[in-house]
Coordinates of C-alpha atoms and ligand atoms in Angstrom, one line a residue:
X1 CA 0.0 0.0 0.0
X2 CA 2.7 2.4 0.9
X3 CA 4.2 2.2 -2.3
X4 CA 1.3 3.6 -4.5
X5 CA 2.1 6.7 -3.9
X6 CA -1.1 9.5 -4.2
X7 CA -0.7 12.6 -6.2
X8 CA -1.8 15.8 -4.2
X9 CA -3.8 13.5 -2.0
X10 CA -2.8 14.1 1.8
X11 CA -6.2 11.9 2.8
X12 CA -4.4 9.2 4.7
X13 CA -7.3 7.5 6.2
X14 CA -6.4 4.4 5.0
X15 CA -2.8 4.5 5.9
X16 CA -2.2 2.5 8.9
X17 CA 0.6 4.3 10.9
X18 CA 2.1 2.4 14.3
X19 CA 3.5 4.3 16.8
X20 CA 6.4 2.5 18.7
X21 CA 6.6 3.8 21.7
X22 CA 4.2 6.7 23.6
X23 CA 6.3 8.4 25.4
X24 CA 6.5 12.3 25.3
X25 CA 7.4 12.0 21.9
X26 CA 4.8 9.4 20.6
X27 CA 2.2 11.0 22.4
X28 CA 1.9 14.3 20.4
X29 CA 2.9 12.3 16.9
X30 CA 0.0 10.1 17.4
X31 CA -2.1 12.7 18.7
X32 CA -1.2 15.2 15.3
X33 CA -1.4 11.9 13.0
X34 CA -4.7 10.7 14.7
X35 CA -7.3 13.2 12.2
X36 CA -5.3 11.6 9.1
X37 CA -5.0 8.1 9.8
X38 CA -5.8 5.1 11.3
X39 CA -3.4 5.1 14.2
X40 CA -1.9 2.5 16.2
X41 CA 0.3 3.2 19.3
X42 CA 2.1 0.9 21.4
X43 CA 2.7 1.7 25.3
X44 CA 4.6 -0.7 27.5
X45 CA 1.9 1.4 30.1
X46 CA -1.2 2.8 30.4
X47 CA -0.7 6.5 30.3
X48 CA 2.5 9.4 29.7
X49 CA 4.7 8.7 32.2
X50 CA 7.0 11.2 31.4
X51 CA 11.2 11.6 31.4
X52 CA 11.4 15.3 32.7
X53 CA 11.8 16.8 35.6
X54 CA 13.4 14.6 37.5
X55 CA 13.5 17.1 40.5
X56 CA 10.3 18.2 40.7
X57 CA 9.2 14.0 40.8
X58 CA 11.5 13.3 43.6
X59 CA 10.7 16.4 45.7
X60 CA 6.8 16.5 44.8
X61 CA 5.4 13.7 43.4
X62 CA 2.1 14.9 43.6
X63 CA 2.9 18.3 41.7
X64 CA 5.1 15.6 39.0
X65 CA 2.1 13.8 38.4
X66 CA -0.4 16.4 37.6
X67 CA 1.6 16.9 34.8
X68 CA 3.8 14.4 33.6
X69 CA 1.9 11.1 34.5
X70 CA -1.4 11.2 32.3
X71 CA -3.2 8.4 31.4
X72 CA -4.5 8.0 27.7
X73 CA -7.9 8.1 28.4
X74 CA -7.2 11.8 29.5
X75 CA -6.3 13.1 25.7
X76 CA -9.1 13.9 24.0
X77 CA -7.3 13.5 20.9
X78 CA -6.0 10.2 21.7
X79 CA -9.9 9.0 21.1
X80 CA -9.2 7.5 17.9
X81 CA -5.8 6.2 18.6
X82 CA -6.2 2.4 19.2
X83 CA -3.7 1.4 22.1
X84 CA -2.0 -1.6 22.7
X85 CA -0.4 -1.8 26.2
X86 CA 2.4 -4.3 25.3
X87 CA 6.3 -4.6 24.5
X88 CA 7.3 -4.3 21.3
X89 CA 10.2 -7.7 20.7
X90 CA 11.0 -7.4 16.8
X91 CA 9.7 -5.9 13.1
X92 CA 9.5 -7.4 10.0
X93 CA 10.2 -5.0 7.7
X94 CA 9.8 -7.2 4.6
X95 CA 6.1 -8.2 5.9
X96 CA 5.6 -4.6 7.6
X97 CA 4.9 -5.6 10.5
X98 CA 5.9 -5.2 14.4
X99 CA 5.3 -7.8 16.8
X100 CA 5.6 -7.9 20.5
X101 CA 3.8 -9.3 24.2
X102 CA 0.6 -7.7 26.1
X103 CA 0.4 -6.9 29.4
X104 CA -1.8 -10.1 29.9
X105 CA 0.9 -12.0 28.5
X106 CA -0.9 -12.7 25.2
X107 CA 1.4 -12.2 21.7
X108 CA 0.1 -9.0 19.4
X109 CA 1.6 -8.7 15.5
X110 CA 0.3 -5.0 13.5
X111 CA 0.8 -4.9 10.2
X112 CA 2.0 -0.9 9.2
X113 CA 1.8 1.2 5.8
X114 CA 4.3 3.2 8.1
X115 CA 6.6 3.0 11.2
X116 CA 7.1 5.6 13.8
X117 CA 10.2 4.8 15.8
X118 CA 9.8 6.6 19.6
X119 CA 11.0 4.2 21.8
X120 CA 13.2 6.8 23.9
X121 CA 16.2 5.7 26.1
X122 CA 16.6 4.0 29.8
X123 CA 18.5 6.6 32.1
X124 CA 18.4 5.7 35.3
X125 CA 15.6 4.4 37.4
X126 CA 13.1 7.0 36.2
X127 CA 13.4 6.2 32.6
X128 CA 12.6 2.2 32.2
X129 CA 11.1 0.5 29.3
X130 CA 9.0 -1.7 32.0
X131 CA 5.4 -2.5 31.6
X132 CA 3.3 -1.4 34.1
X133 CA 0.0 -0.8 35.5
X134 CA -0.8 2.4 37.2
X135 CA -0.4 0.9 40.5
X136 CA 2.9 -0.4 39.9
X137 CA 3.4 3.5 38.3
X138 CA 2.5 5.3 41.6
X139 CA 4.5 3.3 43.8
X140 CA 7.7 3.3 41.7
X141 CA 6.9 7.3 42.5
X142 CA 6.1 7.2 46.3
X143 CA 9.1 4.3 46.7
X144 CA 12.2 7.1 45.2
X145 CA 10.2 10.3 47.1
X146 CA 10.1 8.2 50.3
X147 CA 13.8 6.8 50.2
X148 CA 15.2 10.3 49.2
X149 CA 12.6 11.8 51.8
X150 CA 13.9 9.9 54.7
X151 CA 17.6 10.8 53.8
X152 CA 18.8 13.3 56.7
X153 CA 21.9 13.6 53.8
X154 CA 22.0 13.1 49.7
X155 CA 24.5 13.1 47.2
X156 CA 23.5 14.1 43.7
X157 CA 26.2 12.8 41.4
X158 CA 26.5 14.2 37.6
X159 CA 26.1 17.3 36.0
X160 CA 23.3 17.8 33.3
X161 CA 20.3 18.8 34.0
X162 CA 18.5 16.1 35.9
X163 CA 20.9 15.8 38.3
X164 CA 21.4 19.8 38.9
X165 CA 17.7 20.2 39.0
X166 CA 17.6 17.2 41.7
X167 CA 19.8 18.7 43.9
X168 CA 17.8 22.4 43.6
X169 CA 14.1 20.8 44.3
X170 CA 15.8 18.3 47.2
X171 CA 17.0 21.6 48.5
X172 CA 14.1 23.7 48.3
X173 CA 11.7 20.7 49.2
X174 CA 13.9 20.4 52.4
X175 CA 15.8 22.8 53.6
X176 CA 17.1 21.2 56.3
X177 CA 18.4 18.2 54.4
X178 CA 22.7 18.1 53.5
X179 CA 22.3 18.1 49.3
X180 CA 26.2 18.1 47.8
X181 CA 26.4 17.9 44.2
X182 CA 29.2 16.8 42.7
X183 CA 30.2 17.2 38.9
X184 CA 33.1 15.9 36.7
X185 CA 33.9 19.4 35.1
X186 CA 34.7 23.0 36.4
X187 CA 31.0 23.9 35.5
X188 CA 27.9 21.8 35.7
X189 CA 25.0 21.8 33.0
X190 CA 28.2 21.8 30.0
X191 CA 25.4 21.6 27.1
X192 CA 23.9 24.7 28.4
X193 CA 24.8 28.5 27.6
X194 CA 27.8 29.2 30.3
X195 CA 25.5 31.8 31.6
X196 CA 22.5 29.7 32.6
X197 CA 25.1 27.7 35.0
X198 CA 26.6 30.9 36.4
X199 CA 22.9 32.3 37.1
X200 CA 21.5 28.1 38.6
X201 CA 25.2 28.1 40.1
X202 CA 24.0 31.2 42.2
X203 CA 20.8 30.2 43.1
X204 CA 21.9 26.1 44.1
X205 CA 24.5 28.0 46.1
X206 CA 21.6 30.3 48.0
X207 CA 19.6 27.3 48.2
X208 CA 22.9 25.8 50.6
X209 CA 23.5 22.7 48.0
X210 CA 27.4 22.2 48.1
X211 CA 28.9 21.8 44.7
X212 CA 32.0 20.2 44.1
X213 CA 33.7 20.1 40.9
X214 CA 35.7 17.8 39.1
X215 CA 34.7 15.0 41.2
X216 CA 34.2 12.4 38.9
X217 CA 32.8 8.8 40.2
X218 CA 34.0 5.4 39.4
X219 CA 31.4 3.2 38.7
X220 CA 31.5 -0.4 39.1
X221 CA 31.1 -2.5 35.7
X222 CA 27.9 -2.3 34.2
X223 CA 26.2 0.5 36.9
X224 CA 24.3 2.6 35.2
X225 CA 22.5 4.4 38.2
X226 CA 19.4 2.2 37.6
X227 CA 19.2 2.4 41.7
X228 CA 19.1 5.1 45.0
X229 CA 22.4 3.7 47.2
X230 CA 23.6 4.2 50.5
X231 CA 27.5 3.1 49.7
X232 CA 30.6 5.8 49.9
X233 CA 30.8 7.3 46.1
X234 CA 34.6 6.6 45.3
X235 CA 36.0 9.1 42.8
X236 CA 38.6 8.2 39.6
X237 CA 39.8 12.0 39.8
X238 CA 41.4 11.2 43.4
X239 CA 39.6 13.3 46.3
X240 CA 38.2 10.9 49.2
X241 CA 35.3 9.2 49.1
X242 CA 32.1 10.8 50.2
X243 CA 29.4 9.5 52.1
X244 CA 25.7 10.4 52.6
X245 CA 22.3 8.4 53.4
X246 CA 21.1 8.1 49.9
X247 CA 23.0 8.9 46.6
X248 CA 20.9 9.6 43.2
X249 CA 23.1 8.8 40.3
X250 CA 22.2 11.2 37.1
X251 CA 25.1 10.3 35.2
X252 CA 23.8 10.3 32.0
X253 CA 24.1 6.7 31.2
X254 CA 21.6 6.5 28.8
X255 CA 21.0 3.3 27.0
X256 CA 18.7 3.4 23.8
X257 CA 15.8 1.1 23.8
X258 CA 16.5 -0.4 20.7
X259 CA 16.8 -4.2 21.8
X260 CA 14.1 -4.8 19.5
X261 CA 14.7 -3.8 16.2
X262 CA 17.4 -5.0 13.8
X263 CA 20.8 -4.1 14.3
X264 CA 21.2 -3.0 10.2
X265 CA 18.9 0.3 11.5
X266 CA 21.3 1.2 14.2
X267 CA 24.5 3.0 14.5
X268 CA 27.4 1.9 16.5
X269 CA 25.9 3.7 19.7
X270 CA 22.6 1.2 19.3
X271 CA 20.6 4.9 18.4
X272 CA 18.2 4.5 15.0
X273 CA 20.1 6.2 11.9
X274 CA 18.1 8.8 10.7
X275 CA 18.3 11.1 7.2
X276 CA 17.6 14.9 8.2
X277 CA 14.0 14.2 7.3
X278 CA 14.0 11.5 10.1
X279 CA 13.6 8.8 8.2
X280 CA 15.4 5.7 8.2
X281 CA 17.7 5.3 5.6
X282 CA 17.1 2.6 2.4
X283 CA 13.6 2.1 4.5
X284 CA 10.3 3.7 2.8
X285 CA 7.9 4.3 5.5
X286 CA 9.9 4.1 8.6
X287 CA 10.6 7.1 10.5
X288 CA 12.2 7.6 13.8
X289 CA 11.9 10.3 16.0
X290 CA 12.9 11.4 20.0
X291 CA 16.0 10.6 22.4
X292 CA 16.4 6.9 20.0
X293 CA 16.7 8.8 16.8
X294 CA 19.9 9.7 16.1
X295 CA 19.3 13.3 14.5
X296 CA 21.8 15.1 16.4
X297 CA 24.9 14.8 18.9
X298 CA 22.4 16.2 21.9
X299 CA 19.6 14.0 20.1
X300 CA 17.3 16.2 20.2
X301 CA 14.0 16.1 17.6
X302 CA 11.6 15.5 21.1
X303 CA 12.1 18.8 22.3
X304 CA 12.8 21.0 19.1
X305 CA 9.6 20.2 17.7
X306 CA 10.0 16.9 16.0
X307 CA 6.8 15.7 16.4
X308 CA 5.4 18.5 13.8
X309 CA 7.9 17.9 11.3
X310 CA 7.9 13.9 11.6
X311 CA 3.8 14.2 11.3
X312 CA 4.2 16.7 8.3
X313 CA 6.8 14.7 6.9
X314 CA 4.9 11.3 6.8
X315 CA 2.0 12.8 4.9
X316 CA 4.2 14.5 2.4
X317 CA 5.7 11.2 1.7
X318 CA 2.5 9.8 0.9
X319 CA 1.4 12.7 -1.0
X320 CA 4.4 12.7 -3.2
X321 CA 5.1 16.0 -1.6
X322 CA 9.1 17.6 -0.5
X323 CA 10.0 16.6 3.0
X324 CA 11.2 19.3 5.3
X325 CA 14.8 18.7 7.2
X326 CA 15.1 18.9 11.0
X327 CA 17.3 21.9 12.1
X328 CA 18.7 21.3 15.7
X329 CA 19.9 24.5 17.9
X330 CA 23.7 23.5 18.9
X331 CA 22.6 24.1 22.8
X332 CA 20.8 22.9 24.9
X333 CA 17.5 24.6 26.4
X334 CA 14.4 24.2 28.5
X335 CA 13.3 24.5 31.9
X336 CA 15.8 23.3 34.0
X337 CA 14.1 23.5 37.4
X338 CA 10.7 22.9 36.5
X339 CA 7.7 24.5 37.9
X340 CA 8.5 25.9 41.2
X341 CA 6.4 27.9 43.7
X342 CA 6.9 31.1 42.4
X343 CA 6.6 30.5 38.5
X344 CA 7.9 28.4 35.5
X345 CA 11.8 29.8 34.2
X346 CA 12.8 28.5 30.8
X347 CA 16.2 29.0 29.5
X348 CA 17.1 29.4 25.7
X349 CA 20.2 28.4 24.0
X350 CA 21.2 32.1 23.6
X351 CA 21.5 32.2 27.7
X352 CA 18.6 34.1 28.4
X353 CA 15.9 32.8 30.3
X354 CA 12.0 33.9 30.6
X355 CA 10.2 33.7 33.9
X356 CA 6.3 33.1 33.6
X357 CA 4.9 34.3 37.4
X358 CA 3.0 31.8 39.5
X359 CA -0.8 32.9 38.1
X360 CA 0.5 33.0 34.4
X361 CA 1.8 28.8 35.1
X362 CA -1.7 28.1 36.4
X363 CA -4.2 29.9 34.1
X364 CA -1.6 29.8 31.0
X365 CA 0.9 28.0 30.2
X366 CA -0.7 25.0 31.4
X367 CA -3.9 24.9 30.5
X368 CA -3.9 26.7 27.4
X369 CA -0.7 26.1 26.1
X370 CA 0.2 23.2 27.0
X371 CA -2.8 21.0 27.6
X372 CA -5.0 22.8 24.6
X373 CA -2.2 24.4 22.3
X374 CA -0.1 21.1 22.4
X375 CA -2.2 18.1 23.7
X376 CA -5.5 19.4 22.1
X377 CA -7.0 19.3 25.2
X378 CA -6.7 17.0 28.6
X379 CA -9.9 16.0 30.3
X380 CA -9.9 16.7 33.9
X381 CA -8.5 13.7 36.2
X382 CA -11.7 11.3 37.0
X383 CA -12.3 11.4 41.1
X384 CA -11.7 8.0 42.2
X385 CA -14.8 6.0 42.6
Ligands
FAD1 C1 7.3 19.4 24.5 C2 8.6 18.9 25.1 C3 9.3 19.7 26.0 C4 10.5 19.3 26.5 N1 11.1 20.1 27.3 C5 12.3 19.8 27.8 C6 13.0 20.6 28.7 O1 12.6 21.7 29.1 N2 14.2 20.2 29.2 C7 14.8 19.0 28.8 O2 15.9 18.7 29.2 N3 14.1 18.2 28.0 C8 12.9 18.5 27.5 N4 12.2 17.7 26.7 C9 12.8 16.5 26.2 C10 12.9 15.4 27.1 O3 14.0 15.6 27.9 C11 13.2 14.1 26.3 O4 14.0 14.4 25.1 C12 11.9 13.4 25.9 O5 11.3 13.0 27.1 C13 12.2 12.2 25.0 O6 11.0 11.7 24.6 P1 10.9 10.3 23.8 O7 9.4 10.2 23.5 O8 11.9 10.2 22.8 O9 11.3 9.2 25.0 P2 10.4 8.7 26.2 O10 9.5 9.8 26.7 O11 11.4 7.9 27.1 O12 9.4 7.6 25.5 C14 9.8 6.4 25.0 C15 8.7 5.4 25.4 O13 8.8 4.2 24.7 C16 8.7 3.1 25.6 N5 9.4 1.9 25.2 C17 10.7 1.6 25.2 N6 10.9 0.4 24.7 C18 9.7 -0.1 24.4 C19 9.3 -1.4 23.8 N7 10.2 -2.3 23.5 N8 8.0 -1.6 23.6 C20 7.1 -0.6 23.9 N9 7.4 0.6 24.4 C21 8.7 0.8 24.7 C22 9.3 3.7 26.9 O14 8.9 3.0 28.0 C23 8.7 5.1 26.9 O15 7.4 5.1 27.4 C24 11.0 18.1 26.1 C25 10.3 17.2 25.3 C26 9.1 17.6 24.8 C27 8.3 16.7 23.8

């Protein structure tokens, strides 16, 4: 089917797309796909559980969840998406088809017209490609808030963004808990414009986190930081160990979740090649897109809009249409600190940042611009009956 390719015609209704993978990336393709074709998307759970904001999870769980754990019942535009909660095990790309096992243990093949690659990466223990229920979602949640809670003393170890942003909402969550954040480099948040970590440096500093610089850990083989420990962190750059009642590793160590699909796809990282369109090279119909595609060196298509230009970009294929290339900024950017009592700070690659106040999060951003402008709309959480 994908083959016949339709003059003019961007009617896809036919078109079966699969979505591999709904994570925050997945989400919004199938949601801007859903009104052109019949869309499949595969979860290994039963609503976003999203990878951001690590601090703001940790610290407030509750605040986390109102808006990055949301099931799919909850987006209205997710209606006509047909959902399989399942892990995806292998593709034939010959036959078109993916194929994996449901959460009730049963088998489940699709057949495609085309592939959407957005299976995202494991970092950590907050980013797992494990199935779930929402039970087993919530107490993964309380189970982290409650270990770091009861730490009089924490160690945040690594220097990007999830680990700066854990030590700042530890610190501001409990003041009276020792935070000490210790980074390989002579700055933390490297990726970032060297003003945003001279402004966060400031404010981590006010907040009474000590940083410690070019304290980088030796890991034993194969730890990845999957786990919260208790053990003295041992450092390869030579300073004493250092102790506290729980250290959170955010090293970094991401692993792409990839296991599934053919090695010929991949490049030597285990990341899906992509061509600037993100598609997958000598493979008509599959596209990949998110922190699995390799677009860029940061990897960056989830957050720089991808989800517009892969959506656009599948319907111009089948329309016979020019795709559009994917244009990544060479820094990082976002909100580092997530939302915080007094408003929502995002910081662009140029270094400048842009506070929206308390009441402007609330009755804004949120609602309208987020749950409406980018979700098309987010019913209202369901009491509990
Ligand atoms: C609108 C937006 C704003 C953002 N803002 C920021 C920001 O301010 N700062 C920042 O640092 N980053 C930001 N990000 C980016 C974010 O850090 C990550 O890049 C993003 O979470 C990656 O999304 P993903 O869908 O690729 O991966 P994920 O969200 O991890 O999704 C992948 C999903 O696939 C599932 N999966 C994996 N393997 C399988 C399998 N075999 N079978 C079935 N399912 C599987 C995973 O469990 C997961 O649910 C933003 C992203 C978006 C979309």
């Amino acid at each position: 089917m994908h083959t016949q390719a339709r003059a003019q015609d961007d009617d896809m209704s036919r078109q079966r797309v699969v979505v591999a993978g709904l994570g925050d990336v997945g989400v919004l393709t199938a949601i801007r796909l859903s009104r052109h074709a019949d869309v499949v998307g595969i979860s290994v759970r039963p609503a976003l559980v999203s990878g951001q904001e690590l601090g703001v999870r940790l610290s407030r769980p509750d605040d986390w969840a109102r808006d990055y754990w949301i099931p799919f019942d909850r987006f209205r535009r997710l209606d006509r998406v047909r959902i399989i909660q399942g892990t995806l095990n292998g593709v034939d790309l010959a036959a078109r088809t993916v194929s994996g096992q449901r959460d009730d243990g049963g088998t489940f093949t699709e057949g495609y017209d085309t592939l959407v690659i957005s299976t995202g990466v494991s970092n950590g223990f907050w980013r797992r490609p494990t199935m779930q229920s929402a039970a087993e979602i919530g107490a993964d949640l309380r189970a982290a808030h409650d270990r770091v809670a009861a730490a009089r003393s924490v160690i945040v170890v690594g220097g990007g963004a999830a680990a700066v942003s854990s030590a700042a909402n530890m610190a501001t969550t409990w003041p009276d808990k020792r935070i000490d954040l210790y980074f390989p480099g002579e700055r933390a948040l490297v990726g970032y414009h060297p003003r945003i970590w001279k402004r966060i440096q400031g404010r981590l500093t006010d907040f009474g986190v000590g940083l410690h610089p070019g304290h980088r850990a030796a890991l034993a083989n194969g730890f990845a930081g999957e786990v919260i420990t208790s053990e003295p962190v041992h450092w390869s750059t030579g300073q004493p160990p250092a102790s506290a009642e729980a250290v959170l590793w955010a090293i970094g160590r991401v692993h792409p979740n990839t296991g599934w699909l053919p090695p010929e796809l991949l490049d030597e990282h285990g990341f899906v090649r992509v061509t600037p369109e993100l598609r997958v090279p000598g493979q008509p119909g599959v596209f990949a897109i998110g922190d699995v595609a390799a677009t860029d060196p940061l990897r960056s298509s989830a957050r720089n809009r991808g989800d517009a230009l892969v959506s656009r970009n599948i319907r111009a294929e089948l329309a016979g249409r020019r795709l559009r290339a994917f244009r990544a900024p060479g820094r990082r950017w976002g909100s580092l600190l997530g939302i915080q009592p007094n408003g929502l700070e995002v910081f662009f690659p140029t270094g400048h940042a842009l506070r929206f106040p308390s009441w402007s999060v609330e009755r804004v951003v949120m609602p309208l611009i987020v749950r409406w402008g980018m979700y098309g709309g987010v019913r209202k959480n369901r009491p509990l009956a």
